[in-house]
Short mmCIF file of N, CA, C and O in Angstrom, two decimals:
data_model
loop_
_atom_site.label_atom_id
_atom_site.label_comp_id
_atom_site.label_asym_id
_atom_site.label_seq_id
_atom_site.Cartn_x
_atom_site.Cartn_y
_atom_site.Cartn_z
N UNK J 1 23.50 -3.57 14.18
CA UNK J 1 23.36 -2.22 14.64
C UNK J 1 21.99 -2.07 15.29
O UNK J 1 20.98 -2.44 14.75
N UNK J 2 21.98 -1.49 16.45
CA UNK J 2 20.75 -1.27 17.20
C UNK J 2 20.31 0.18 17.04
O UNK J 2 21.11 1.10 17.18
N UNK J 3 19.04 0.37 16.73
CA UNK J 3 18.50 1.70 16.58
C UNK J 3 17.63 2.00 17.80
O UNK J 3 16.75 1.22 18.15
N UNK J 4 17.90 3.10 18.42
CA UNK J 4 17.14 3.50 19.60
C UNK J 4 16.03 4.47 19.20
O UNK J 4 16.27 5.42 18.45
N UNK J 5 14.84 4.21 19.70
CA UNK J 5 13.72 5.10 19.43
C UNK J 5 13.66 6.12 20.56
O UNK J 5 13.64 5.75 21.74
N UNK J 6 13.63 7.38 20.22
CA UNK J 6 13.58 8.41 21.26
C UNK J 6 12.34 8.23 22.15
O UNK J 6 11.26 7.88 21.67
N UNK J 7 12.48 8.49 23.45
CA UNK J 7 11.35 8.33 24.38
C UNK J 7 10.12 9.15 23.99
O UNK J 7 9.00 8.69 24.18
N UNK J 8 10.32 10.35 23.44
CA UNK J 8 9.17 11.17 23.07
C UNK J 8 8.36 10.54 21.93
O UNK J 8 7.15 10.71 21.85
N UNK J 9 9.03 9.79 21.06
CA UNK J 9 8.32 9.09 19.99
C UNK J 9 7.50 7.95 20.58
O UNK J 9 6.34 7.74 20.20
N UNK J 10 8.09 7.23 21.51
CA UNK J 10 7.37 6.14 22.18
C UNK J 10 6.16 6.70 22.92
O UNK J 10 5.06 6.13 22.87
N UNK J 11 6.35 7.83 23.61
CA UNK J 11 5.24 8.46 24.34
C UNK J 11 4.12 8.89 23.38
O UNK J 11 2.94 8.74 23.68
N UNK J 12 4.52 9.45 22.23
CA UNK J 12 3.53 9.90 21.24
C UNK J 12 2.74 8.71 20.70
O UNK J 12 1.51 8.78 20.57
N UNK J 13 3.40 7.62 20.41
CA UNK J 13 2.73 6.42 19.91
C UNK J 13 1.76 5.89 20.96
O UNK J 13 0.61 5.54 20.65
N UNK J 14 2.19 5.84 22.22
CA UNK J 14 1.33 5.36 23.29
C UNK J 14 0.10 6.25 23.46
O UNK J 14 -1.03 5.77 23.65
N UNK J 15 0.31 7.58 23.38
CA UNK J 15 -0.80 8.51 23.51
C UNK J 15 -1.81 8.32 22.38
O UNK J 15 -3.02 8.29 22.61
N UNK J 16 -1.32 8.15 21.17
CA UNK J 16 -2.23 7.94 20.04
C UNK J 16 -2.95 6.60 20.15
O UNK J 16 -4.13 6.51 19.82
N UNK J 17 -2.25 5.58 20.61
CA UNK J 17 -2.91 4.27 20.81
C UNK J 17 -4.06 4.40 21.80
O UNK J 17 -5.15 3.87 21.57
N UNK J 18 -3.83 5.11 22.91
CA UNK J 18 -4.89 5.30 23.91
C UNK J 18 -6.06 6.09 23.32
O UNK J 18 -7.23 5.75 23.53
N UNK J 19 -5.71 7.15 22.58
CA UNK J 19 -6.77 7.97 21.98
C UNK J 19 -7.64 7.14 21.05
O UNK J 19 -8.87 7.17 21.15
N UNK J 20 -7.02 6.42 20.13
CA UNK J 20 -7.81 5.70 19.13
C UNK J 20 -8.49 4.46 19.70
O UNK J 20 -9.51 4.02 19.14
N UNK J 21 -8.01 3.94 20.81
CA UNK J 21 -8.72 2.86 21.48
C UNK J 21 -10.03 3.37 22.10
O UNK J 21 -11.04 2.66 22.11
N UNK J 22 -10.01 4.60 22.59
CA UNK J 22 -11.19 5.19 23.21
C UNK J 22 -12.08 5.92 22.21
O UNK J 22 -13.21 6.30 22.53
N UNK J 23 -11.60 6.12 21.00
CA UNK J 23 -12.31 6.94 20.01
C UNK J 23 -13.71 6.45 19.67
O UNK J 23 -14.63 7.28 19.58
N UNK J 24 -13.95 5.16 19.47
CA UNK J 24 -15.31 4.75 19.10
C UNK J 24 -16.37 5.16 20.13
O UNK J 24 -17.43 5.68 19.77
N UNK J 25 -16.09 4.98 21.40
CA UNK J 25 -17.06 5.36 22.44
C UNK J 25 -17.18 6.88 22.53
O UNK J 25 -18.29 7.41 22.68
N UNK J 26 -16.07 7.58 22.43
CA UNK J 26 -16.10 9.04 22.48
C UNK J 26 -16.89 9.60 21.28
O UNK J 26 -17.65 10.56 21.43
N UNK J 27 -16.71 9.00 20.11
CA UNK J 27 -17.47 9.42 18.94
C UNK J 27 -18.96 9.21 19.18
O UNK J 27 -19.77 10.10 18.91
N UNK J 28 -19.31 8.04 19.69
CA UNK J 28 -20.72 7.76 19.95
C UNK J 28 -21.32 8.76 20.93
O UNK J 28 -22.43 9.26 20.73
N UNK J 29 -20.59 9.08 21.99
CA UNK J 29 -21.11 10.04 22.97
C UNK J 29 -21.29 11.42 22.34
O UNK J 29 -22.29 12.10 22.62
N UNK J 30 -20.36 11.84 21.49
CA UNK J 30 -20.50 13.12 20.80
C UNK J 30 -21.68 13.06 19.82
O UNK J 30 -22.45 14.04 19.71
N UNK J 31 -21.82 11.95 19.13
CA UNK J 31 -22.92 11.78 18.17
C UNK J 31 -24.27 11.86 18.91
O UNK J 31 -25.20 12.53 18.46
N UNK J 32 -24.34 11.20 20.04
CA UNK J 32 -25.57 11.20 20.82
C UNK J 32 -25.89 12.62 21.33
O UNK J 32 -27.05 13.04 21.29
N UNK J 33 -24.87 13.35 21.78
CA UNK J 33 -25.08 14.75 22.18
C UNK J 33 -25.61 15.56 21.00
O UNK J 33 -26.53 16.37 21.16
N UNK J 34 -25.04 15.34 19.84
CA UNK J 34 -25.50 16.05 18.65
C UNK J 34 -26.94 15.72 18.31
O UNK J 34 -27.72 16.61 17.96
N UNK J 35 -27.30 14.45 18.44
CA UNK J 35 -28.68 14.03 18.16
C UNK J 35 -29.63 14.65 19.18
O UNK J 35 -30.76 15.04 18.83
N UNK J 36 -29.21 14.76 20.42
CA UNK J 36 -30.05 15.39 21.45
C UNK J 36 -30.25 16.87 21.13
O UNK J 36 -31.36 17.40 21.28
N UNK J 37 -29.19 17.54 20.70
CA UNK J 37 -29.27 18.97 20.38
C UNK J 37 -30.16 19.19 19.16
O UNK J 37 -31.03 20.06 19.16
N UNK J 38 -29.94 18.40 18.11
CA UNK J 38 -30.66 18.58 16.85
C UNK J 38 -32.11 18.13 16.96
O UNK J 38 -32.99 18.70 16.32
N UNK J 39 -32.35 17.09 17.74
CA UNK J 39 -33.70 16.55 17.89
C UNK J 39 -33.74 15.08 17.51
O UNK J 39 -33.21 14.68 16.47
N UNK J 40 -34.34 14.30 18.36
CA UNK J 40 -34.41 12.84 18.17
C UNK J 40 -35.11 12.46 16.87
O UNK J 40 -34.84 11.40 16.31
N UNK J 41 -36.00 13.33 16.39
CA UNK J 41 -36.78 12.98 15.20
C UNK J 41 -35.92 12.72 13.97
O UNK J 41 -36.36 12.08 13.02
N UNK J 42 -34.68 13.21 13.96
CA UNK J 42 -33.82 13.06 12.78
C UNK J 42 -32.95 11.82 12.82
O UNK J 42 -32.25 11.53 11.85
N UNK J 43 -32.98 11.08 13.93
CA UNK J 43 -32.02 9.97 14.12
C UNK J 43 -32.71 8.70 14.59
O UNK J 43 -33.71 8.75 15.31
N UNK J 44 -32.12 7.58 14.20
CA UNK J 44 -32.61 6.28 14.67
C UNK J 44 -34.08 6.09 14.34
O UNK J 44 -34.51 6.34 13.22
N UNK J 45 -34.84 5.67 15.35
CA UNK J 45 -36.27 5.44 15.12
C UNK J 45 -37.09 6.72 15.23
O UNK J 45 -38.31 6.70 15.11
N UNK J 46 -36.41 7.84 15.48
CA UNK J 46 -37.08 9.13 15.50
C UNK J 46 -37.77 9.46 16.81
O UNK J 46 -38.50 10.45 16.89
N UNK J 47 -37.54 8.66 17.85
CA UNK J 47 -38.20 8.91 19.13
C UNK J 47 -37.18 9.27 20.20
O UNK J 47 -36.01 8.90 20.13
N UNK J 48 -37.65 9.99 21.22
CA UNK J 48 -36.81 10.33 22.37
C UNK J 48 -36.37 9.06 23.10
O UNK J 48 -35.24 8.96 23.55
N UNK J 49 -37.27 8.10 23.18
CA UNK J 49 -36.95 6.84 23.85
C UNK J 49 -35.86 6.09 23.09
O UNK J 49 -34.95 5.51 23.70
N UNK J 50 -35.94 6.10 21.78
CA UNK J 50 -34.91 5.45 20.96
C UNK J 50 -33.56 6.10 21.16
O UNK J 50 -32.53 5.42 21.21
N UNK J 51 -33.55 7.41 21.27
CA UNK J 51 -32.31 8.14 21.52
C UNK J 51 -31.74 7.75 22.89
O UNK J 51 -30.54 7.49 23.01
N UNK J 52 -32.59 7.66 23.88
CA UNK J 52 -32.12 7.34 25.23
C UNK J 52 -31.59 5.91 25.34
O UNK J 52 -30.64 5.66 26.06
N UNK J 53 -32.19 4.97 24.63
CA UNK J 53 -31.75 3.57 24.76
C UNK J 53 -30.65 3.18 23.76
O UNK J 53 -30.16 2.06 23.80
N UNK J 54 -30.26 4.10 22.90
CA UNK J 54 -29.21 3.81 21.91
C UNK J 54 -27.91 3.43 22.61
O UNK J 54 -27.52 4.05 23.59
N UNK J 55 -27.27 2.40 22.08
CA UNK J 55 -26.00 1.93 22.65
C UNK J 55 -24.86 2.02 21.66
O UNK J 55 -23.72 1.72 22.02
N UNK J 56 -25.15 2.41 20.42
CA UNK J 56 -24.08 2.57 19.43
C UNK J 56 -24.53 3.58 18.38
O UNK J 56 -25.72 3.89 18.27
N UNK J 57 -23.58 4.04 17.61
CA UNK J 57 -23.91 4.99 16.54
C UNK J 57 -24.88 4.39 15.54
O UNK J 57 -25.67 5.10 14.93
N UNK J 58 -24.85 3.08 15.41
CA UNK J 58 -25.75 2.40 14.47
C UNK J 58 -27.21 2.57 14.87
O UNK J 58 -28.10 2.56 14.02
N UNK J 59 -27.45 2.71 16.17
CA UNK J 59 -28.82 2.92 16.66
C UNK J 59 -29.32 4.33 16.34
O UNK J 59 -30.52 4.59 16.46
N UNK J 60 -28.41 5.23 15.98
CA UNK J 60 -28.77 6.63 15.76
C UNK J 60 -28.36 7.11 14.36
O UNK J 60 -27.95 8.25 14.17
N UNK J 61 -28.51 6.24 13.39
CA UNK J 61 -28.23 6.67 12.01
C UNK J 61 -29.20 7.78 11.63
O UNK J 61 -30.36 7.75 12.01
N UNK J 62 -28.72 8.76 10.87
CA UNK J 62 -29.62 9.85 10.45
C UNK J 62 -30.67 9.34 9.47
O UNK J 62 -30.39 8.46 8.65
N UNK J 63 -31.86 9.89 9.57
CA UNK J 63 -32.94 9.56 8.65
C UNK J 63 -32.76 10.43 7.41
O UNK J 63 -33.23 11.57 7.36
N UNK J 64 -32.06 9.89 6.43
CA UNK J 64 -31.67 10.67 5.26
C UNK J 64 -32.87 11.20 4.46
O UNK J 64 -32.85 12.34 4.01
N UNK J 65 -33.89 10.39 4.28
CA UNK J 65 -35.05 10.85 3.51
C UNK J 65 -35.74 12.02 4.20
O UNK J 65 -36.05 13.03 3.56
N UNK J 66 -35.95 11.89 5.48
CA UNK J 66 -36.60 12.96 6.24
C UNK J 66 -35.75 14.22 6.24
O UNK J 66 -36.26 15.33 6.03
N UNK J 67 -34.46 14.08 6.45
CA UNK J 67 -33.56 15.24 6.48
C UNK J 67 -33.51 15.96 5.14
O UNK J 67 -33.58 17.19 5.09
N UNK J 68 -33.37 15.21 4.07
CA UNK J 68 -33.31 15.85 2.75
C UNK J 68 -34.60 16.59 2.43
O UNK J 68 -34.58 17.66 1.83
N UNK J 69 -35.73 16.01 2.83
CA UNK J 69 -37.02 16.68 2.58
C UNK J 69 -37.17 17.95 3.41
O UNK J 69 -37.76 18.92 2.95
N UNK J 70 -36.64 17.94 4.63
CA UNK J 70 -36.83 19.06 5.55
C UNK J 70 -35.76 20.13 5.45
O UNK J 70 -35.90 21.20 6.03
N UNK J 71 -34.71 19.88 4.72
CA UNK J 71 -33.57 20.80 4.69
C UNK J 71 -33.97 22.23 4.34
O UNK J 71 -33.44 23.18 4.89
N UNK J 72 -34.92 22.38 3.46
CA UNK J 72 -35.32 23.72 3.02
C UNK J 72 -36.12 24.51 4.04
O UNK J 72 -36.24 25.72 3.92
N UNK J 73 -36.67 23.86 5.05
CA UNK J 73 -37.52 24.58 6.00
C UNK J 73 -36.87 24.79 7.36
O UNK J 73 -37.44 25.42 8.23
N UNK J 74 -35.67 24.26 7.54
CA UNK J 74 -34.97 24.42 8.82
C UNK J 74 -34.22 25.75 8.85
O UNK J 74 -33.94 26.34 7.81
N UNK J 75 -33.89 26.20 10.05
CA UNK J 75 -33.08 27.41 10.17
C UNK J 75 -31.70 27.16 9.58
O UNK J 75 -31.27 26.01 9.45
N UNK J 76 -30.99 28.21 9.25
CA UNK J 76 -29.67 28.04 8.64
C UNK J 76 -28.71 27.31 9.58
O UNK J 76 -27.94 26.46 9.15
N UNK J 77 -28.76 27.60 10.87
CA UNK J 77 -27.90 26.91 11.83
C UNK J 77 -28.24 25.45 11.95
O UNK J 77 -27.35 24.59 12.01
N UNK J 78 -29.53 25.14 11.98
CA UNK J 78 -29.97 23.74 12.07
C UNK J 78 -29.56 22.98 10.82
O UNK J 78 -29.09 21.84 10.90
N UNK J 79 -29.72 23.59 9.66
CA UNK J 79 -29.31 22.94 8.40
C UNK J 79 -27.82 22.65 8.41
O UNK J 79 -27.39 21.56 8.04
N UNK J 80 -27.04 23.64 8.82
CA UNK J 80 -25.58 23.48 8.83
C UNK J 80 -25.16 22.37 9.79
O UNK J 80 -24.34 21.51 9.46
N UNK J 81 -25.71 22.38 10.99
CA UNK J 81 -25.35 21.41 12.00
C UNK J 81 -25.74 19.99 11.58
O UNK J 81 -24.92 19.07 11.64
N UNK J 82 -26.97 19.82 11.14
CA UNK J 82 -27.42 18.49 10.71
C UNK J 82 -26.63 18.01 9.49
O UNK J 82 -26.25 16.84 9.42
N UNK J 83 -26.37 18.89 8.55
CA UNK J 83 -25.59 18.51 7.37
C UNK J 83 -24.17 18.10 7.73
O UNK J 83 -23.63 17.14 7.19
N UNK J 84 -23.57 18.82 8.68
CA UNK J 84 -22.23 18.46 9.14
C UNK J 84 -22.26 17.09 9.80
O UNK J 84 -21.37 16.26 9.56
N UNK J 85 -23.27 16.83 10.61
CA UNK J 85 -23.37 15.52 11.25
C UNK J 85 -23.53 14.42 10.19
O UNK J 85 -22.86 13.39 10.25
N UNK J 86 -24.42 14.66 9.23
CA UNK J 86 -24.63 13.67 8.17
C UNK J 86 -23.34 13.38 7.43
O UNK J 86 -23.09 12.25 7.02
N UNK J 87 -22.48 14.38 7.28
CA UNK J 87 -21.24 14.18 6.53
C UNK J 87 -20.32 13.16 7.19
O UNK J 87 -19.50 12.54 6.52
N UNK J 88 -20.46 12.95 8.50
CA UNK J 88 -19.70 11.89 9.16
C UNK J 88 -20.29 10.53 8.84
O UNK J 88 -19.58 9.53 8.77
N UNK J 89 -21.58 10.47 8.67
CA UNK J 89 -22.28 9.22 8.35
C UNK J 89 -22.08 8.84 6.88
O UNK J 89 -21.82 7.69 6.55
N UNK J 90 -22.23 9.83 6.00
CA UNK J 90 -22.12 9.58 4.56
C UNK J 90 -21.55 10.86 3.93
O UNK J 90 -22.26 11.85 3.80
N UNK J 91 -20.28 10.80 3.59
CA UNK J 91 -19.61 12.02 3.11
C UNK J 91 -20.23 12.58 1.84
O UNK J 91 -20.32 13.81 1.67
N UNK J 92 -20.68 11.73 0.96
CA UNK J 92 -21.27 12.22 -0.29
C UNK J 92 -22.59 12.95 -0.03
O UNK J 92 -22.80 14.08 -0.48
N UNK J 93 -23.48 12.30 0.72
CA UNK J 93 -24.77 12.93 1.04
C UNK J 93 -24.58 14.17 1.90
O UNK J 93 -25.19 15.20 1.67
N UNK J 94 -23.74 14.05 2.92
CA UNK J 94 -23.49 15.18 3.80
C UNK J 94 -22.86 16.34 3.06
O UNK J 94 -23.20 17.50 3.29
N UNK J 95 -21.92 16.03 2.16
CA UNK J 95 -21.28 17.08 1.37
C UNK J 95 -22.29 17.81 0.48
O UNK J 95 -22.26 19.04 0.36
N UNK J 96 -23.20 17.03 -0.13
CA UNK J 96 -24.23 17.65 -0.97
C UNK J 96 -25.16 18.52 -0.12
O UNK J 96 -25.55 19.62 -0.54
N UNK J 97 -25.48 18.05 1.08
CA UNK J 97 -26.34 18.84 1.97
C UNK J 97 -25.63 20.12 2.39
O UNK J 97 -26.24 21.19 2.41
N UNK J 98 -24.35 20.01 2.74
CA UNK J 98 -23.59 21.20 3.13
C UNK J 98 -23.54 22.21 1.98
O UNK J 98 -23.68 23.41 2.19
N UNK J 99 -23.37 21.71 0.78
CA UNK J 99 -23.33 22.60 -0.39
C UNK J 99 -24.66 23.33 -0.55
O UNK J 99 -24.69 24.52 -0.83
N UNK J 100 -25.76 22.61 -0.35
CA UNK J 100 -27.09 23.23 -0.42
C UNK J 100 -27.26 24.32 0.64
O UNK J 100 -28.02 25.26 0.45
N UNK J 101 -26.54 24.17 1.76
CA UNK J 101 -26.62 25.16 2.85
C UNK J 101 -25.71 26.35 2.60
O UNK J 101 -25.67 27.28 3.41
N UNK J 102 -24.92 26.30 1.54
CA UNK J 102 -24.00 27.40 1.25
C UNK J 102 -22.66 27.26 1.96
O UNK J 102 -21.90 28.22 2.04
N UNK J 103 -22.36 26.07 2.45
CA UNK J 103 -21.11 25.81 3.15
C UNK J 103 -19.95 25.90 2.16
O UNK J 103 -19.96 25.25 1.13
N UNK J 104 -18.95 26.72 2.50
CA UNK J 104 -17.79 26.85 1.63
C UNK J 104 -16.50 26.41 2.28
O UNK J 104 -15.51 26.18 1.60
N UNK J 105 -16.49 26.29 3.59
CA UNK J 105 -15.29 25.86 4.29
C UNK J 105 -15.52 25.82 5.79
O UNK J 105 -16.58 26.22 6.29
N UNK J 106 -14.52 25.35 6.50
CA UNK J 106 -14.66 25.16 7.94
C UNK J 106 -14.99 26.43 8.70
O UNK J 106 -15.65 26.39 9.73
N UNK J 107 -14.56 27.57 8.18
CA UNK J 107 -14.87 28.82 8.87
C UNK J 107 -16.38 29.08 8.93
O UNK J 107 -16.85 29.84 9.78
N UNK J 108 -17.14 28.44 8.05
CA UNK J 108 -18.60 28.60 8.08
C UNK J 108 -19.21 28.03 9.36
O UNK J 108 -20.33 28.40 9.73
N UNK J 109 -18.48 27.17 10.06
CA UNK J 109 -18.97 26.66 11.34
C UNK J 109 -18.92 27.75 12.41
O UNK J 109 -19.44 27.57 13.50
N UNK J 110 -18.31 28.89 12.09
CA UNK J 110 -18.29 30.02 13.00
C UNK J 110 -19.67 30.54 13.34
O UNK J 110 -19.85 31.22 14.34
N UNK J 111 -20.65 30.22 12.53
CA UNK J 111 -22.03 30.63 12.79
C UNK J 111 -22.75 29.75 13.78
O UNK J 111 -23.86 30.07 14.20
N UNK J 112 -22.14 28.63 14.16
CA UNK J 112 -22.76 27.72 15.12
C UNK J 112 -22.45 28.17 16.54
O UNK J 112 -21.39 28.74 16.80
N UNK J 113 -23.36 27.88 17.46
CA UNK J 113 -23.09 28.20 18.86
C UNK J 113 -22.04 27.24 19.42
O UNK J 113 -21.66 26.26 18.77
N UNK J 114 -21.56 27.55 20.62
CA UNK J 114 -20.46 26.79 21.23
C UNK J 114 -20.81 25.31 21.40
O UNK J 114 -19.99 24.44 21.12
N UNK J 115 -22.02 25.03 21.83
CA UNK J 115 -22.43 23.65 22.06
C UNK J 115 -22.34 22.81 20.78
O UNK J 115 -21.81 21.71 20.78
N UNK J 116 -22.80 23.35 19.69
CA UNK J 116 -22.76 22.64 18.40
C UNK J 116 -21.32 22.55 17.87
O UNK J 116 -20.93 21.55 17.31
N UNK J 117 -20.55 23.61 18.06
CA UNK J 117 -19.14 23.56 17.65
C UNK J 117 -18.39 22.46 18.39
O UNK J 117 -17.57 21.76 17.81
N UNK J 118 -18.69 22.31 19.68
CA UNK J 118 -18.02 21.26 20.47
C UNK J 118 -18.38 19.88 19.95
O UNK J 118 -17.53 18.99 19.89
N UNK J 119 -19.63 19.69 19.57
CA UNK J 119 -20.03 18.39 19.01
C UNK J 119 -19.26 18.11 17.72
O UNK J 119 -18.69 17.03 17.56
N UNK J 120 -19.23 19.08 16.81
CA UNK J 120 -18.52 18.90 15.54
C UNK J 120 -17.03 18.66 15.81
O UNK J 120 -16.42 17.77 15.18
N UNK J 121 -16.44 19.39 16.73
CA UNK J 121 -15.03 19.19 17.06
C UNK J 121 -14.79 17.80 17.62
O UNK J 121 -13.83 17.11 17.23
N UNK J 122 -15.65 17.35 18.53
CA UNK J 122 -15.49 16.01 19.11
C UNK J 122 -15.70 14.92 18.07
O UNK J 122 -14.99 13.90 18.07
N UNK J 123 -16.66 15.10 17.18
CA UNK J 123 -16.86 14.13 16.12
C UNK J 123 -15.62 14.04 15.23
O UNK J 123 -15.19 12.95 14.85
N UNK J 124 -15.04 15.18 14.91
CA UNK J 124 -13.84 15.21 14.09
C UNK J 124 -12.68 14.54 14.81
O UNK J 124 -11.96 13.71 14.23
N UNK J 125 -12.50 14.88 16.07
CA UNK J 125 -11.39 14.35 16.85
C UNK J 125 -11.46 12.83 17.03
O UNK J 125 -10.44 12.14 17.02
N UNK J 126 -12.67 12.29 17.15
CA UNK J 126 -12.83 10.88 17.49
C UNK J 126 -13.37 10.03 16.34
O UNK J 126 -13.66 8.85 16.53
N UNK J 127 -13.50 10.63 15.15
CA UNK J 127 -14.03 9.86 14.02
C UNK J 127 -13.15 8.66 13.72
O UNK J 127 -11.94 8.78 13.62
N UNK J 128 -13.78 7.52 13.58
CA UNK J 128 -13.04 6.29 13.28
C UNK J 128 -13.76 5.49 12.19
O UNK J 128 -13.62 4.28 12.13
N UNK J 129 -14.50 6.18 11.38
CA UNK J 129 -15.24 5.51 10.31
C UNK J 129 -16.64 5.16 10.74
O UNK J 129 -16.96 5.13 11.91
N UNK J 130 -17.49 4.99 9.77
CA UNK J 130 -18.86 4.58 10.08
C UNK J 130 -19.01 3.20 9.63
O UNK J 130 -19.22 2.22 9.68
#
């Protein structure tokens, strides 16, 4: 007995294959945009030059010690945005940071401006693990 796969299922599989093949680079580009918005000092070697020459997400890992120390003195939007970004790098640390910021759910991202929301959305859409 031959089973036929509907064309729309084949199309959906092909679309997802294309998406996830491109996801690592798309994630990196979103991550880099986020690092530019938040400030180079929080990522990689902490320099603007390091941010510009980064070629992978590994080059822009968040500086966890610096971020945790500074969390109390940043604006609420900056804390939320940086904590959300960290949560992609390390869910436990990022989750703890979000909790310290008073984050209770995704609707709390409503306080972020459009540019930051787009970064978080793109990171979510293209996340493929760290």
